[in-house]
XYZ file of C-alpha atoms in Angstrom:
719
model
C -0.034 0.170 -0.328
C 0.853 3.479 -0.897
C 0.842 6.193 0.948
C 2.368 9.322 -0.038
C 0.747 13.378 1.865
C 1.347 16.235 0.626
C -0.417 19.180 2.639
C -2.168 21.837 0.573
C -3.595 25.122 2.328
C -6.657 25.480 3.309
C -8.326 23.680 0.243
C -9.741 19.992 0.241
C -9.328 20.511 -3.944
C -5.891 19.585 -5.226
C -4.685 22.536 -7.382
C -2.493 24.049 -8.558
C -1.879 27.699 -6.752
C -0.441 30.569 -7.948
C 0.767 31.797 -4.988
C 2.059 28.415 -3.206
C 1.707 25.109 -3.864
C 2.397 21.835 -1.799
C 1.406 19.398 -3.269
C -1.629 16.337 -2.799
C -2.228 13.463 -0.781
C -2.450 9.750 -2.426
C -4.286 6.795 -0.651
C -4.572 3.961 -3.208
C -5.067 1.087 -3.123
C -5.580 -2.760 -5.017
C -7.521 -5.325 -3.280
C -9.116 -8.798 -4.642
C -12.513 -9.447 -4.196
C -13.705 -13.324 -3.643
C -15.586 -12.748 -7.014
C -14.002 -10.009 -9.749
C -10.520 -7.999 -9.625
C -11.435 -4.221 -7.231
C -9.406 -1.883 -8.340
C -9.913 0.725 -5.801
C -8.820 4.743 -5.909
C -9.214 7.261 -2.884
C -7.230 10.350 -3.553
C -7.672 11.909 0.017
C -7.681 15.788 -0.622
C -7.250 17.455 3.193
C -5.571 18.998 5.308
C -3.776 17.905 8.386
C -6.066 14.813 9.779
C -5.102 11.489 8.123
C -7.211 8.998 6.012
C -9.411 8.039 8.957
C -10.090 11.278 9.830
C -11.679 12.419 6.281
C -14.778 12.294 5.669
C -14.625 12.284 1.804
C -11.656 8.023 2.889
C -14.584 7.053 6.016
C -17.955 7.974 2.513
C -16.173 5.964 -0.385
C -14.741 3.005 2.378
C -18.126 2.595 2.439
C -19.405 2.881 -1.311
C -16.855 1.974 -3.208
C -15.982 -1.418 -2.547
C -18.815 -2.852 -4.234
C -18.932 -0.290 -6.991
C -18.722 -1.060 -10.513
C -17.675 1.626 -11.806
C -14.773 1.085 -10.114
C -14.392 -1.851 -12.459
C -13.185 0.536 -15.247
C -10.477 0.582 -13.768
C -9.082 -2.442 -15.909
C -9.861 -1.016 -19.256
C -6.826 -0.050 -20.904
C -6.275 3.628 -21.701
C -8.319 4.940 -24.761
C -6.690 7.247 -25.990
C -9.280 10.562 -28.283
C -7.626 12.850 -30.405
C -9.779 15.863 -28.217
C -7.672 15.696 -24.536
C -4.383 16.264 -24.580
C -2.556 14.419 -26.513
C 1.604 15.100 -26.451
C 3.558 14.935 -29.733
C 4.502 11.264 -30.842
C 7.563 13.188 -32.469
C 8.507 14.772 -29.582
C 12.196 15.529 -29.047
C 12.495 17.125 -26.550
C 15.844 16.585 -23.971
C 14.123 17.798 -21.761
C 11.877 14.828 -19.455
C 11.385 16.851 -16.065
C 11.475 20.607 -14.835
C 14.673 22.009 -14.027
C 15.908 21.963 -10.457
C 16.656 24.797 -10.223
C 13.921 26.872 -10.866
C 11.149 24.535 -8.650
C 10.252 25.971 -5.596
C 11.098 23.720 -2.999
C 8.916 22.553 -0.100
C 10.112 23.096 3.092
C 12.458 20.968 5.031
C 9.350 21.154 7.298
C 7.345 20.517 4.829
C 9.283 17.742 3.534
C 10.198 15.745 6.922
C 6.198 15.670 8.193
C 5.605 13.771 4.730
C 7.886 11.403 4.174
C 7.395 10.873 8.576
C 3.110 10.031 6.963
C 4.346 8.151 4.278
C 6.265 6.049 6.642
C 3.420 5.701 9.338
C 0.836 5.373 6.940
C 3.216 2.337 4.540
C 3.105 0.094 8.081
C -0.791 0.566 8.069
C -3.059 -2.963 7.932
C -5.697 -3.052 6.589
C -6.929 -5.215 10.131
C -7.991 -2.489 10.758
C -10.745 -2.196 9.022
C -13.202 -4.733 9.528
C -14.832 -4.732 6.168
C -11.293 -4.788 3.762
C -10.109 -7.155 6.425
C -10.348 -10.463 4.034
C -9.383 -9.248 0.467
C -6.038 -9.847 -0.126
C -3.709 -7.094 -0.841
C -1.754 -6.609 -4.388
C 1.537 -4.778 -4.204
C 0.234 -0.676 -4.873
C 2.377 1.753 -6.492
C 5.475 3.309 -4.654
C 5.362 6.100 -3.268
C 7.666 7.592 -5.261
C 4.601 8.494 -7.898
C 3.328 10.778 -5.601
C 6.272 13.460 -6.028
C 7.139 17.158 -4.657
C 8.465 17.389 -8.146
C 5.518 18.123 -10.281
C 4.804 21.654 -8.758
C 3.492 24.554 -10.301
C 3.546 27.526 -10.129
C 2.403 31.382 -11.449
C 6.425 32.378 -13.085
C 7.676 28.913 -13.395
C 9.893 28.788 -17.017
C 10.926 26.326 -19.393
C 13.934 25.928 -21.776
C 11.578 25.773 -25.039
C 7.464 24.496 -25.795
C 8.259 21.078 -26.221
C 9.365 21.243 -22.379
C 7.055 23.419 -21.199
C 4.315 20.985 -22.762
C 6.241 17.761 -21.154
C 6.947 18.710 -17.604
C 2.781 19.949 -17.180
C 2.127 16.642 -18.449
C 4.195 14.228 -15.965
C 2.047 16.790 -13.606
C -0.639 15.754 -14.755
C 0.388 12.188 -14.530
C 1.899 12.107 -10.933
C -1.351 14.963 -9.952
C -3.569 12.225 -11.636
C -5.706 14.764 -13.147
C -6.474 14.901 -17.228
C -6.549 17.904 -19.074
C -7.618 18.476 -22.256
C -5.841 21.398 -24.832
C -7.613 24.711 -25.601
C -4.498 26.384 -27.207
C -1.320 25.277 -28.785
C 1.298 26.540 -31.196
C 4.653 28.120 -30.823
C 3.901 30.740 -28.554
C 1.474 30.046 -25.694
C -0.159 26.444 -24.529
C -2.843 26.584 -22.551
C -5.329 23.380 -21.028
C -7.868 23.246 -18.501
C -8.940 19.977 -16.666
C -10.796 17.078 -18.417
C -13.554 16.573 -15.640
C -16.562 18.544 -16.257
C -17.377 21.252 -14.475
C -13.882 21.202 -12.523
C -12.845 25.676 -12.653
C -8.884 24.104 -13.196
C -6.436 26.423 -16.300
C -3.088 26.855 -16.965
C -1.764 29.652 -19.945
C 1.632 29.265 -20.622
C 3.543 32.375 -23.314
C 7.143 32.126 -24.470
C 8.440 35.511 -23.186
C 10.242 38.127 -25.570
C 13.252 37.692 -27.232
C 14.721 34.080 -26.365
C 12.968 30.934 -27.233
C 11.504 30.226 -23.451
C 8.356 29.667 -22.219
C 6.848 30.010 -18.699
C 3.929 29.825 -16.492
C 1.365 33.166 -17.093
C -1.381 32.118 -14.849
C -3.070 28.747 -13.304
C -6.859 29.957 -12.584
C -9.116 28.102 -10.421
C -8.171 24.946 -7.935
C -9.681 21.411 -8.904
C -13.350 19.977 -7.441
C -13.164 16.867 -9.787
C -11.794 15.024 -7.390
C -8.796 13.148 -9.992
C -9.050 10.208 -12.294
C -11.072 6.967 -10.773
C -9.117 4.523 -13.309
C -5.655 3.348 -13.664
C -5.069 4.615 -17.290
C -4.207 8.217 -18.096
C -4.630 10.062 -21.300
C -1.083 12.101 -21.220
C 0.805 8.532 -21.089
C 0.916 8.519 -24.874
C 3.613 6.415 -26.749
C 6.164 8.826 -26.532
C 5.889 9.521 -22.774
C 6.231 5.789 -21.908
C 9.787 6.258 -24.313
C 10.697 8.515 -22.146
C 9.909 6.981 -19.193
C 11.809 3.676 -19.806
C 14.588 5.064 -22.142
C 17.923 5.316 -19.565
C 16.597 1.292 -18.815
C 16.658 0.344 -22.512
C 20.146 1.366 -22.837
C 21.177 -0.657 -19.381
C 18.765 -3.579 -20.730
C 17.800 -3.850 -25.089
C 15.694 -6.770 -23.648
C 14.006 -5.103 -21.745
C 10.329 -6.250 -22.600
C 7.298 -4.560 -22.676
C 5.575 -6.997 -19.637
C 7.983 -5.488 -17.754
C 7.939 -1.829 -19.055
C 4.113 -2.441 -17.562
C 4.850 -3.497 -14.016
C 7.413 0.121 -13.805
C 4.869 2.009 -14.804
C 2.605 0.718 -13.071
C 5.233 0.574 -9.629
C 6.461 3.898 -9.956
C 3.161 5.967 -11.547
C 0.870 3.882 -10.663
C -1.126 4.251 -13.582
C -2.184 0.922 -16.143
C -1.306 0.800 -19.986
C -2.429 -1.268 -22.152
C 0.448 -4.129 -23.850
C 0.602 -2.166 -27.303
C 1.633 1.089 -25.307
C 4.461 -0.551 -24.092
C 5.819 -2.895 -27.274
C 5.994 0.964 -29.198
C 6.798 3.485 -26.841
C 10.040 0.472 -26.280
C 9.804 0.146 -30.465
C 10.931 4.135 -30.803
C 13.432 4.129 -28.174
C 14.995 1.395 -29.323
C 14.818 3.470 -32.710
C 16.825 5.678 -32.005
C 19.813 3.887 -30.017
C 19.958 1.589 -32.800
C 20.031 3.473 -35.660
C 17.665 2.795 -38.964
C 16.917 -0.084 -40.750
C 16.288 0.408 -43.755
C 19.622 2.397 -44.716
C 21.820 -0.699 -43.108
C 20.570 -2.942 -45.703
C 21.800 -0.018 -48.564
C 24.795 -0.670 -46.288
C 25.208 -4.528 -47.106
C 27.631 -4.232 -49.919
C 29.816 -1.966 -48.210
C 29.187 -4.375 -45.246
C 30.715 -7.716 -47.360
C 33.297 -4.989 -49.005
C 34.553 -4.932 -44.982
C 34.476 -8.273 -44.354
C 36.185 -9.646 -47.135
C 38.607 -6.402 -46.861
C 39.916 -7.221 -42.917
C 39.625 -11.666 -43.392
C 40.974 -12.024 -46.377
C 39.627 -15.400 -47.838
C 36.305 -14.688 -46.313
C 33.558 -15.184 -48.467
C 30.507 -12.492 -47.991
C 27.895 -11.861 -50.577
C 24.519 -10.239 -50.615
C 21.837 -11.093 -53.118
C 18.792 -9.025 -54.002
C 15.288 -9.430 -56.082
C 16.130 -8.743 -59.773
C 12.845 -7.597 -59.861
C 12.317 -4.982 -57.307
C 16.068 -5.223 -55.584
C 14.638 -5.859 -51.845
C 16.874 -8.041 -50.184
C 17.012 -11.863 -50.418
C 19.987 -12.884 -48.947
C 22.870 -12.708 -47.331
C 26.202 -15.521 -46.790
C 28.784 -14.738 -44.214
C 32.008 -17.712 -43.107
C 34.960 -16.435 -42.315
C 38.212 -18.060 -42.847
C 38.951 -19.279 -40.097
C 36.399 -20.805 -39.555
C 36.584 -22.079 -43.533
C 40.074 -23.246 -42.475
C 39.602 -24.441 -38.636
C 36.869 -26.631 -40.609
C 39.125 -28.144 -43.903
C 42.251 -28.633 -41.835
C 41.282 -29.956 -37.942
C 37.501 -30.987 -37.665
C 34.966 -33.552 -37.605
C 33.734 -34.151 -40.757
C 30.356 -33.467 -39.732
C 28.371 -31.010 -40.870
C 24.405 -29.712 -39.223
C 22.947 -27.833 -40.363
C 20.041 -25.521 -38.184
C 17.541 -22.825 -38.835
C 16.095 -20.016 -36.568
C 13.400 -17.407 -36.597
C 13.961 -13.936 -35.647
C 12.799 -11.185 -34.752
C 12.957 -7.689 -35.739
C 11.335 -5.206 -37.831
C 11.442 -6.582 -41.025
C 11.523 -10.652 -40.199
C 13.949 -12.658 -41.443
C 15.628 -15.878 -41.561
C 19.179 -16.575 -40.142
C 19.754 -20.917 -41.672
C 23.376 -21.968 -39.933
C 25.770 -24.636 -41.057
C 27.907 -26.300 -38.096
C 30.970 -28.703 -37.804
C 32.354 -29.673 -34.362
C 35.313 -30.044 -33.517
C 38.301 -33.243 -31.754
C 36.498 -32.031 -27.993
C 32.703 -32.659 -29.757
C 32.147 -28.360 -29.328
C 30.306 -26.875 -32.028
C 32.512 -25.089 -34.077
C 30.034 -22.330 -36.376
C 31.141 -22.651 -40.427
C 28.531 -20.731 -42.420
C 25.718 -18.093 -41.330
C 23.217 -16.748 -43.718
C 20.105 -14.622 -42.925
C 17.508 -14.978 -45.676
C 13.882 -12.813 -46.025
C 11.972 -15.908 -45.853
C 13.584 -19.971 -45.196
C 12.667 -21.838 -48.545
C 13.525 -24.500 -51.438
C 15.656 -20.960 -53.380
C 16.925 -19.690 -50.379
C 18.790 -23.501 -49.301
C 19.705 -24.210 -52.205
C 21.631 -21.173 -52.452
C 22.782 -21.370 -49.024
C 23.991 -24.378 -49.949
C 25.731 -24.172 -53.114
C 27.814 -21.348 -51.861
C 28.581 -23.973 -48.591
C 29.827 -26.048 -51.118
C 31.930 -23.879 -52.714
C 33.644 -22.789 -49.810
C 34.874 -26.306 -48.678
C 35.506 -27.077 -53.025
C 38.800 -25.456 -53.035
C 40.546 -27.150 -49.617
C 38.779 -30.399 -50.294
C 42.004 -32.410 -51.587
C 41.819 -34.577 -48.339
C 38.663 -34.316 -46.509
C 36.743 -38.015 -46.105
C 33.649 -38.290 -47.258
C 31.411 -35.223 -45.315
C 27.782 -36.071 -43.041
C 24.990 -34.151 -43.191
C 22.572 -33.538 -40.225
C 19.964 -32.311 -41.052
C 15.776 -31.868 -39.929
C 15.444 -33.845 -43.704
C 12.727 -31.688 -44.714
C 11.374 -31.683 -48.018
C 14.094 -27.802 -49.365
C 16.929 -28.722 -46.947
C 16.998 -32.337 -48.344
C 16.616 -30.986 -51.928
C 19.737 -28.457 -51.283
C 21.703 -31.352 -49.783
C 21.198 -33.334 -52.821
C 21.724 -31.215 -55.196
C 25.479 -29.277 -54.069
C 26.839 -32.105 -52.123
C 25.246 -36.486 -53.596
C 28.153 -38.187 -52.095
C 27.829 -36.836 -48.542
C 25.543 -38.918 -46.749
C 22.932 -37.217 -45.649
C 21.760 -37.664 -42.004
C 18.066 -37.227 -40.024
C 18.359 -34.962 -36.921
C 16.291 -38.046 -34.400
C 14.772 -34.479 -32.184
C 13.246 -33.432 -35.159
C 11.824 -36.605 -36.121
C 11.097 -37.525 -32.204
C 8.681 -33.617 -32.520
C 7.389 -35.451 -35.127
C 6.409 -38.427 -33.461
C 5.142 -37.276 -30.407
C 2.341 -35.322 -32.185
C 1.102 -37.939 -34.244
C 0.541 -40.611 -31.331
C 1.226 -38.126 -28.017
C 3.181 -41.433 -26.329
C 6.224 -39.716 -24.425
C 6.997 -43.547 -24.271
C 7.254 -44.850 -28.197
C 9.184 -41.551 -28.269
C 11.952 -42.354 -26.032
C 12.301 -46.673 -27.014
C 12.545 -44.759 -30.556
C 15.493 -42.349 -28.709
C 17.075 -46.179 -27.535
C 16.304 -47.224 -30.417
C 18.729 -44.051 -32.542
C 21.449 -45.199 -29.734
C 21.614 -48.925 -29.923
C 25.231 -49.674 -32.097
C 23.984 -53.051 -33.163
C 21.163 -54.040 -35.276
C 20.198 -56.563 -33.563
C 19.224 -54.388 -30.164
C 18.071 -52.039 -33.009
C 15.376 -54.989 -33.914
C 14.996 -55.418 -30.524
C 13.428 -52.015 -29.533
C 11.818 -51.989 -33.281
C 9.864 -55.041 -31.873
C 8.642 -53.580 -28.405
C 7.277 -49.931 -30.247
C 4.897 -53.029 -32.268
C 4.043 -54.301 -29.129
C 2.714 -50.992 -28.209
C 2.053 -49.257 -31.325
C 1.373 -51.202 -34.608
C 0.569 -47.580 -36.548
C 3.813 -46.708 -34.666
C 6.013 -48.943 -36.094
C 4.699 -48.386 -39.026
C 5.625 -44.617 -39.177
C 9.269 -45.644 -38.185
C 9.478 -48.482 -40.704
C 8.936 -45.691 -43.453
C 11.169 -43.898 -42.594
C 14.999 -45.321 -43.908
C 16.881 -46.619 -40.537
C 20.052 -45.644 -42.644
C 18.693 -42.222 -42.003
C 18.659 -42.023 -38.240
C 20.119 -45.523 -36.473
C 23.446 -45.187 -35.076
C 23.470 -49.402 -36.162
C 22.348 -48.636 -40.021
C 24.364 -45.236 -40.205
C 26.530 -45.293 -43.923
C 28.500 -42.414 -42.809
C 30.586 -41.034 -39.708
C 28.463 -39.327 -37.076
C 30.950 -39.839 -34.232
C 27.388 -40.835 -32.029
C 25.875 -37.706 -32.686
C 22.238 -38.109 -33.417
C 21.074 -34.250 -33.138
C 21.072 -31.012 -35.489
C 19.858 -28.203 -33.211
C 22.494 -26.896 -32.993
C 21.004 -22.882 -33.054
C 19.258 -24.466 -28.963
C 21.197 -26.238 -27.324
C 24.321 -24.315 -28.028
C 24.321 -21.222 -29.121
C 21.078 -20.056 -28.497
C 21.972 -17.131 -26.665
C 24.131 -15.609 -29.622
C 20.721 -15.721 -31.322
C 18.734 -13.728 -28.542
C 21.599 -11.061 -28.100
C 20.144 -10.137 -31.950
C 17.235 -9.970 -31.475
C 15.744 -6.536 -32.991
C 18.993 -5.559 -34.554
C 19.206 -4.153 -37.782
C 20.380 -6.725 -39.683
C 24.420 -5.681 -39.945
C 23.683 -5.313 -35.632
C 22.853 -8.775 -36.084
C 25.721 -10.040 -38.177
C 28.330 -7.835 -36.447
C 26.141 -9.244 -32.378
C 27.157 -13.095 -34.036
C 30.822 -12.125 -35.547
C 32.095 -10.706 -31.516
C 30.441 -14.081 -30.290
C 32.695 -15.885 -32.681
C 35.627 -13.569 -31.792
C 35.629 -14.360 -28.011
C 34.751 -18.350 -28.507
C 37.339 -18.991 -31.276
C 39.717 -17.182 -28.462
C 38.840 -18.329 -25.894
C 39.071 -22.582 -26.767
C 42.237 -21.365 -27.936
C 43.643 -20.051 -24.543
C 42.193 -23.189 -23.109
C 43.943 -25.576 -25.626
C 47.496 -24.131 -24.460
C 46.884 -25.413 -21.565
C 46.719 -28.923 -22.326
C 48.524 -31.915 -21.893
C 48.121 -35.063 -22.755
C 47.504 -36.258 -26.359
C 43.853 -36.083 -27.009
C 41.392 -33.735 -25.922
C 39.043 -34.042 -23.150
C 36.616 -35.814 -23.747
C 38.878 -38.076 -25.481
C 41.024 -39.601 -22.893
C 38.418 -39.690 -20.690
C 36.867 -42.432 -23.190
C 40.416 -43.956 -24.146
C 41.930 -44.280 -20.270
C 38.367 -45.963 -19.216
C 38.847 -47.964 -22.717
C 42.308 -49.137 -21.149
C 41.186 -49.639 -17.632
C 38.425 -52.697 -18.472
C 40.429 -54.141 -21.912
C 42.550 -55.295 -18.404
C 39.840 -58.745 -17.799
C 39.351 -58.826 -21.571
C 40.648 -62.433 -22.983
C 42.328 -61.724 -26.251
C 43.482 -64.161 -29.304
C 45.053 -63.681 -32.643
C 42.975 -65.411 -35.611
C 45.674 -63.706 -38.789
C 47.006 -60.278 -38.897
C 44.312 -58.078 -39.068
C 41.864 -60.329 -36.947
C 41.246 -60.702 -32.340
C 38.332 -63.001 -30.878
C 38.410 -60.868 -27.318
C 36.763 -63.124 -24.839
C 34.631 -60.622 -22.518
C 32.101 -62.163 -19.808
C 29.354 -60.223 -21.815
C 29.970 -62.263 -25.506
C 32.883 -62.948 -27.537
C 33.166 -59.969 -30.128
C 35.837 -59.898 -33.157
C 37.968 -57.511 -33.740
C 39.973 -55.773 -37.288
C 42.154 -53.515 -36.598
C 42.758 -52.441 -40.318
C 39.594 -51.822 -40.738
C 39.069 -50.250 -37.677
C 36.500 -52.138 -36.653
C 34.683 -54.236 -33.870
C 31.465 -56.107 -33.302
C 30.564 -54.156 -30.758
C 29.884 -51.056 -33.017
C 31.064 -48.312 -31.015
C 34.352 -48.090 -33.409
C 33.358 -47.037 -36.108
C 30.029 -44.892 -34.359
C 32.282 -42.891 -32.668
C 35.579 -43.092 -33.594
C 37.506 -44.227 -30.188
C 38.955 -47.732 -30.005
C 36.540 -48.943 -27.537
C 37.643 -51.574 -24.806
C 38.126 -54.722 -27.428
C 39.398 -53.081 -29.575
C 42.447 -51.151 -27.391
C 42.858 -55.102 -25.426
C 43.151 -56.330 -29.298
C 46.147 -52.928 -29.684
C 47.795 -53.737 -26.795
C 48.041 -57.629 -26.778
C 50.593 -56.257 -31.135
C 52.366 -54.051 -28.264
C 51.081 -50.961 -30.078
C 50.597 -47.533 -29.550
C 47.131 -47.286 -29.358
C 46.584 -43.765 -29.492
C 47.570 -44.010 -33.549
C 44.422 -45.638 -34.710
C 42.056 -42.348 -33.210
C 41.032 -39.856 -35.733
C 43.110 -37.754 -35.481
C 40.314 -34.732 -34.946
C 40.313 -36.042 -31.155
C 44.138 -34.676 -30.515
C 45.125 -31.995 -28.934
C 47.240 -31.139 -31.722
C 44.530 -31.194 -34.968
C 42.368 -28.742 -31.559
C 44.423 -26.265 -31.818
C 44.869 -26.434 -35.428
C 41.239 -25.473 -35.700
C 41.191 -22.869 -33.513
C 44.237 -21.405 -34.645
C 43.851 -18.821 -37.313
C 41.479 -15.602 -35.576
C 38.702 -14.169 -36.946
C 39.549 -9.884 -36.909
C 36.832 -6.949 -36.944
C 35.668 -4.848 -38.677
C 35.993 -1.141 -38.691
C 33.064 1.142 -38.147
C 30.763 1.402 -40.834
C 31.270 4.660 -40.676
C 34.798 4.804 -41.824
C 33.514 2.829 -44.886
C 29.760 4.543 -45.639
C 31.185 6.747 -48.019
C 31.629 4.344 -49.994
C 27.267 4.088 -51.134
C 28.028 7.181 -53.547
C 29.791 5.083 -55.657
C 27.509 2.987 -56.615
C 24.579 3.454 -58.584
C 21.346 4.235 -56.808
C 20.032 1.413 -59.210
C 21.740 -0.759 -56.816
C 20.925 0.010 -53.631
C 19.404 -2.985 -51.729
C 15.707 -2.154 -50.750
C 14.218 -3.506 -47.110
C 12.730 -7.259 -47.902
C 8.564 -6.576 -48.389
C 7.093 -8.409 -45.501
C 7.161 -5.889 -41.650
C 6.585 -7.278 -38.251
C 3.509 -5.771 -37.053
C 3.075 -4.639 -33.157
C 1.161 -7.276 -31.321
C -2.471 -7.350 -31.616
C -4.654 -8.273 -28.000
C -8.487 -8.657 -27.335
C -9.084 -6.245 -25.133
C -11.464 -7.939 -21.946
C -13.497 -5.027 -20.561
C -13.515 -5.709 -16.375
C -16.865 -6.568 -15.935
C -16.467 -10.056 -18.315
C -13.138 -11.392 -16.433
C -15.051 -13.739 -14.237
C -18.177 -13.963 -16.071
C -19.090 -17.939 -16.845
C -19.631 -17.886 -20.682
C -23.163 -18.906 -22.234
C -23.805 -22.905 -23.574
C -24.456 -22.825 -26.872
C -25.977 -25.558 -28.221
C -26.984 -27.120 -32.224
C -31.313 -25.639 -32.982
C -30.616 -29.563 -35.529
C -28.754 -32.006 -33.423
C -29.309 -30.384 -29.628
C -26.121 -31.219 -29.648
C -23.262 -27.732 -27.289
C -20.935 -26.590 -28.395
C -22.143 -25.454 -31.852
C -24.549 -24.090 -33.954
C -26.949 -25.161 -35.886
C -24.862 -23.226 -39.817
C -21.887 -25.230 -38.405
C -23.702 -28.292 -37.781
C -22.022 -31.140 -38.900
C -23.489 -34.405 -37.574
C -26.432 -36.859 -40.837
C -29.950 -35.685 -41.169
């Protein structure tokens, strides 16, 4: 509960006095009723006595709890052109009254006011038997009833905008609404919007100076202020001004949090759309122009190629209308690191980007020897479709073809959707294309709504032998023959480890953005396209640097994850009995059974060596029986030496756009890139009236079949 007192001289009504202004007292509380959300706003205007002795307060206590008109406080603000509406493009830097020219209250009044606030905050609602049964919601902060907005005749402002802003802030703080009478370059006049209230203020420009001054303040408020939680003067620009500093500190400050902040500080409730638009207005000033950054894309690509030689950065536009379609970027450090030292495995993923001009991020990543994601190429496209995926994979193929003489056969993982599958088949015909098991399980869950089937599907995908795989599929068939048939329609070579024709290194999923790079994408939300890519660019620089420094301290032969697996295999091999059949084949006997190991083919009947690329305990036993070094039988990508090669090159930052923006004049105006046609629109939320919040919906009956839930016109029952 926030109770804030401002003492007024000899007047129960709050007003702007020409001779002296000391403020108002607010008692502002919110309650939950038994049947509906009730909001009580009491403006107690009295000198001296506390609200317990005030007849206005006592009258409201008796009558306003069940007053249906109080529910109007839940309604969104309905802006009316007839009311005072300050221009949304008001960019004046003056957001509050200059403290040096605002007459402050006396020290005694301030001390008394502070003491009254502290005392009132400690009051408990149990003192009132009428309200003792109702839980109390958090009420606005006492700072919303501030003396910073008091007005007196003779007060000056830097210009007309500052004058209008100051009066608007005072109206919001003192809980009354105004209507503009006159507003031009030399004068501003407004009156209280409440019918019959005589209050009126007139401001005018000072001669031979840009400043405005308050000339007259007529009458005192007799209206009692507004009784709802909205406010006519709380425009979108006012919201933007209020949250500007907060958004500078935290650009991810959400509209919902803005609404909560405004209610807490200022005691007013606004619509979600107002908060959203206010945030967008401030972010536009912080981010710069979206349209300008699309025009600068060719220069941005030139700068990437200049600062990072060997990198690929190209932008594609629609040849008919010149609108943006596709931006592809791959840095030389990523290309070199993947070709020379990473696993021959690529995952393809995509995610929607939230911005003024929505788009999709397409991503190709490799995996280093330690299993971490290694970003290879990025693309921002206007939409995810066949042509954009084909173009992205075509650019990816071109950068890999440069140094692919010694590269083994690639394995590509994706969701398996038709645009991606067609693009992979067209651009990587010799690569093995595997499907993301996570994506398949989501489809399975949507189709059959069974977590048991999903778990068995995951277990089948992880099985290392065909026998184990068939055992899991049989269990699925016993539970749901339809699910088993659905699974059999997808070739197990695409998703099951035991049937895989490529080397997946145990990797079953391709959703790397969700798993590893989600924070990269979150930081790009709402940014213009170049700033979006620069955010990803900076993350890439830091990631390569951190991993390069981390690997400099490693002293083992293999990267940590591979070294742990190797030591575990060596320890387990101590209990195996090994019999050599010929130069390459060995029979290894364990308590679980016998397996055959072929060192020449680097394979084991258990399947682990083929799937993960590291010798299993059976293979280690066979290798040690020959007194050979087990480390020479590991894939080269697992060595620390190769890991360091993957991160040997650096991604260089690029210069500020101010240093390459001048190149725009050298380009033909017809070649300027236009923004995509699609734009993100403000969210649309259905407005719910306060009186409808707890209303039980009427059950509808069909006049044809007499069933509930539909009307006669939509009835599908047979005649």
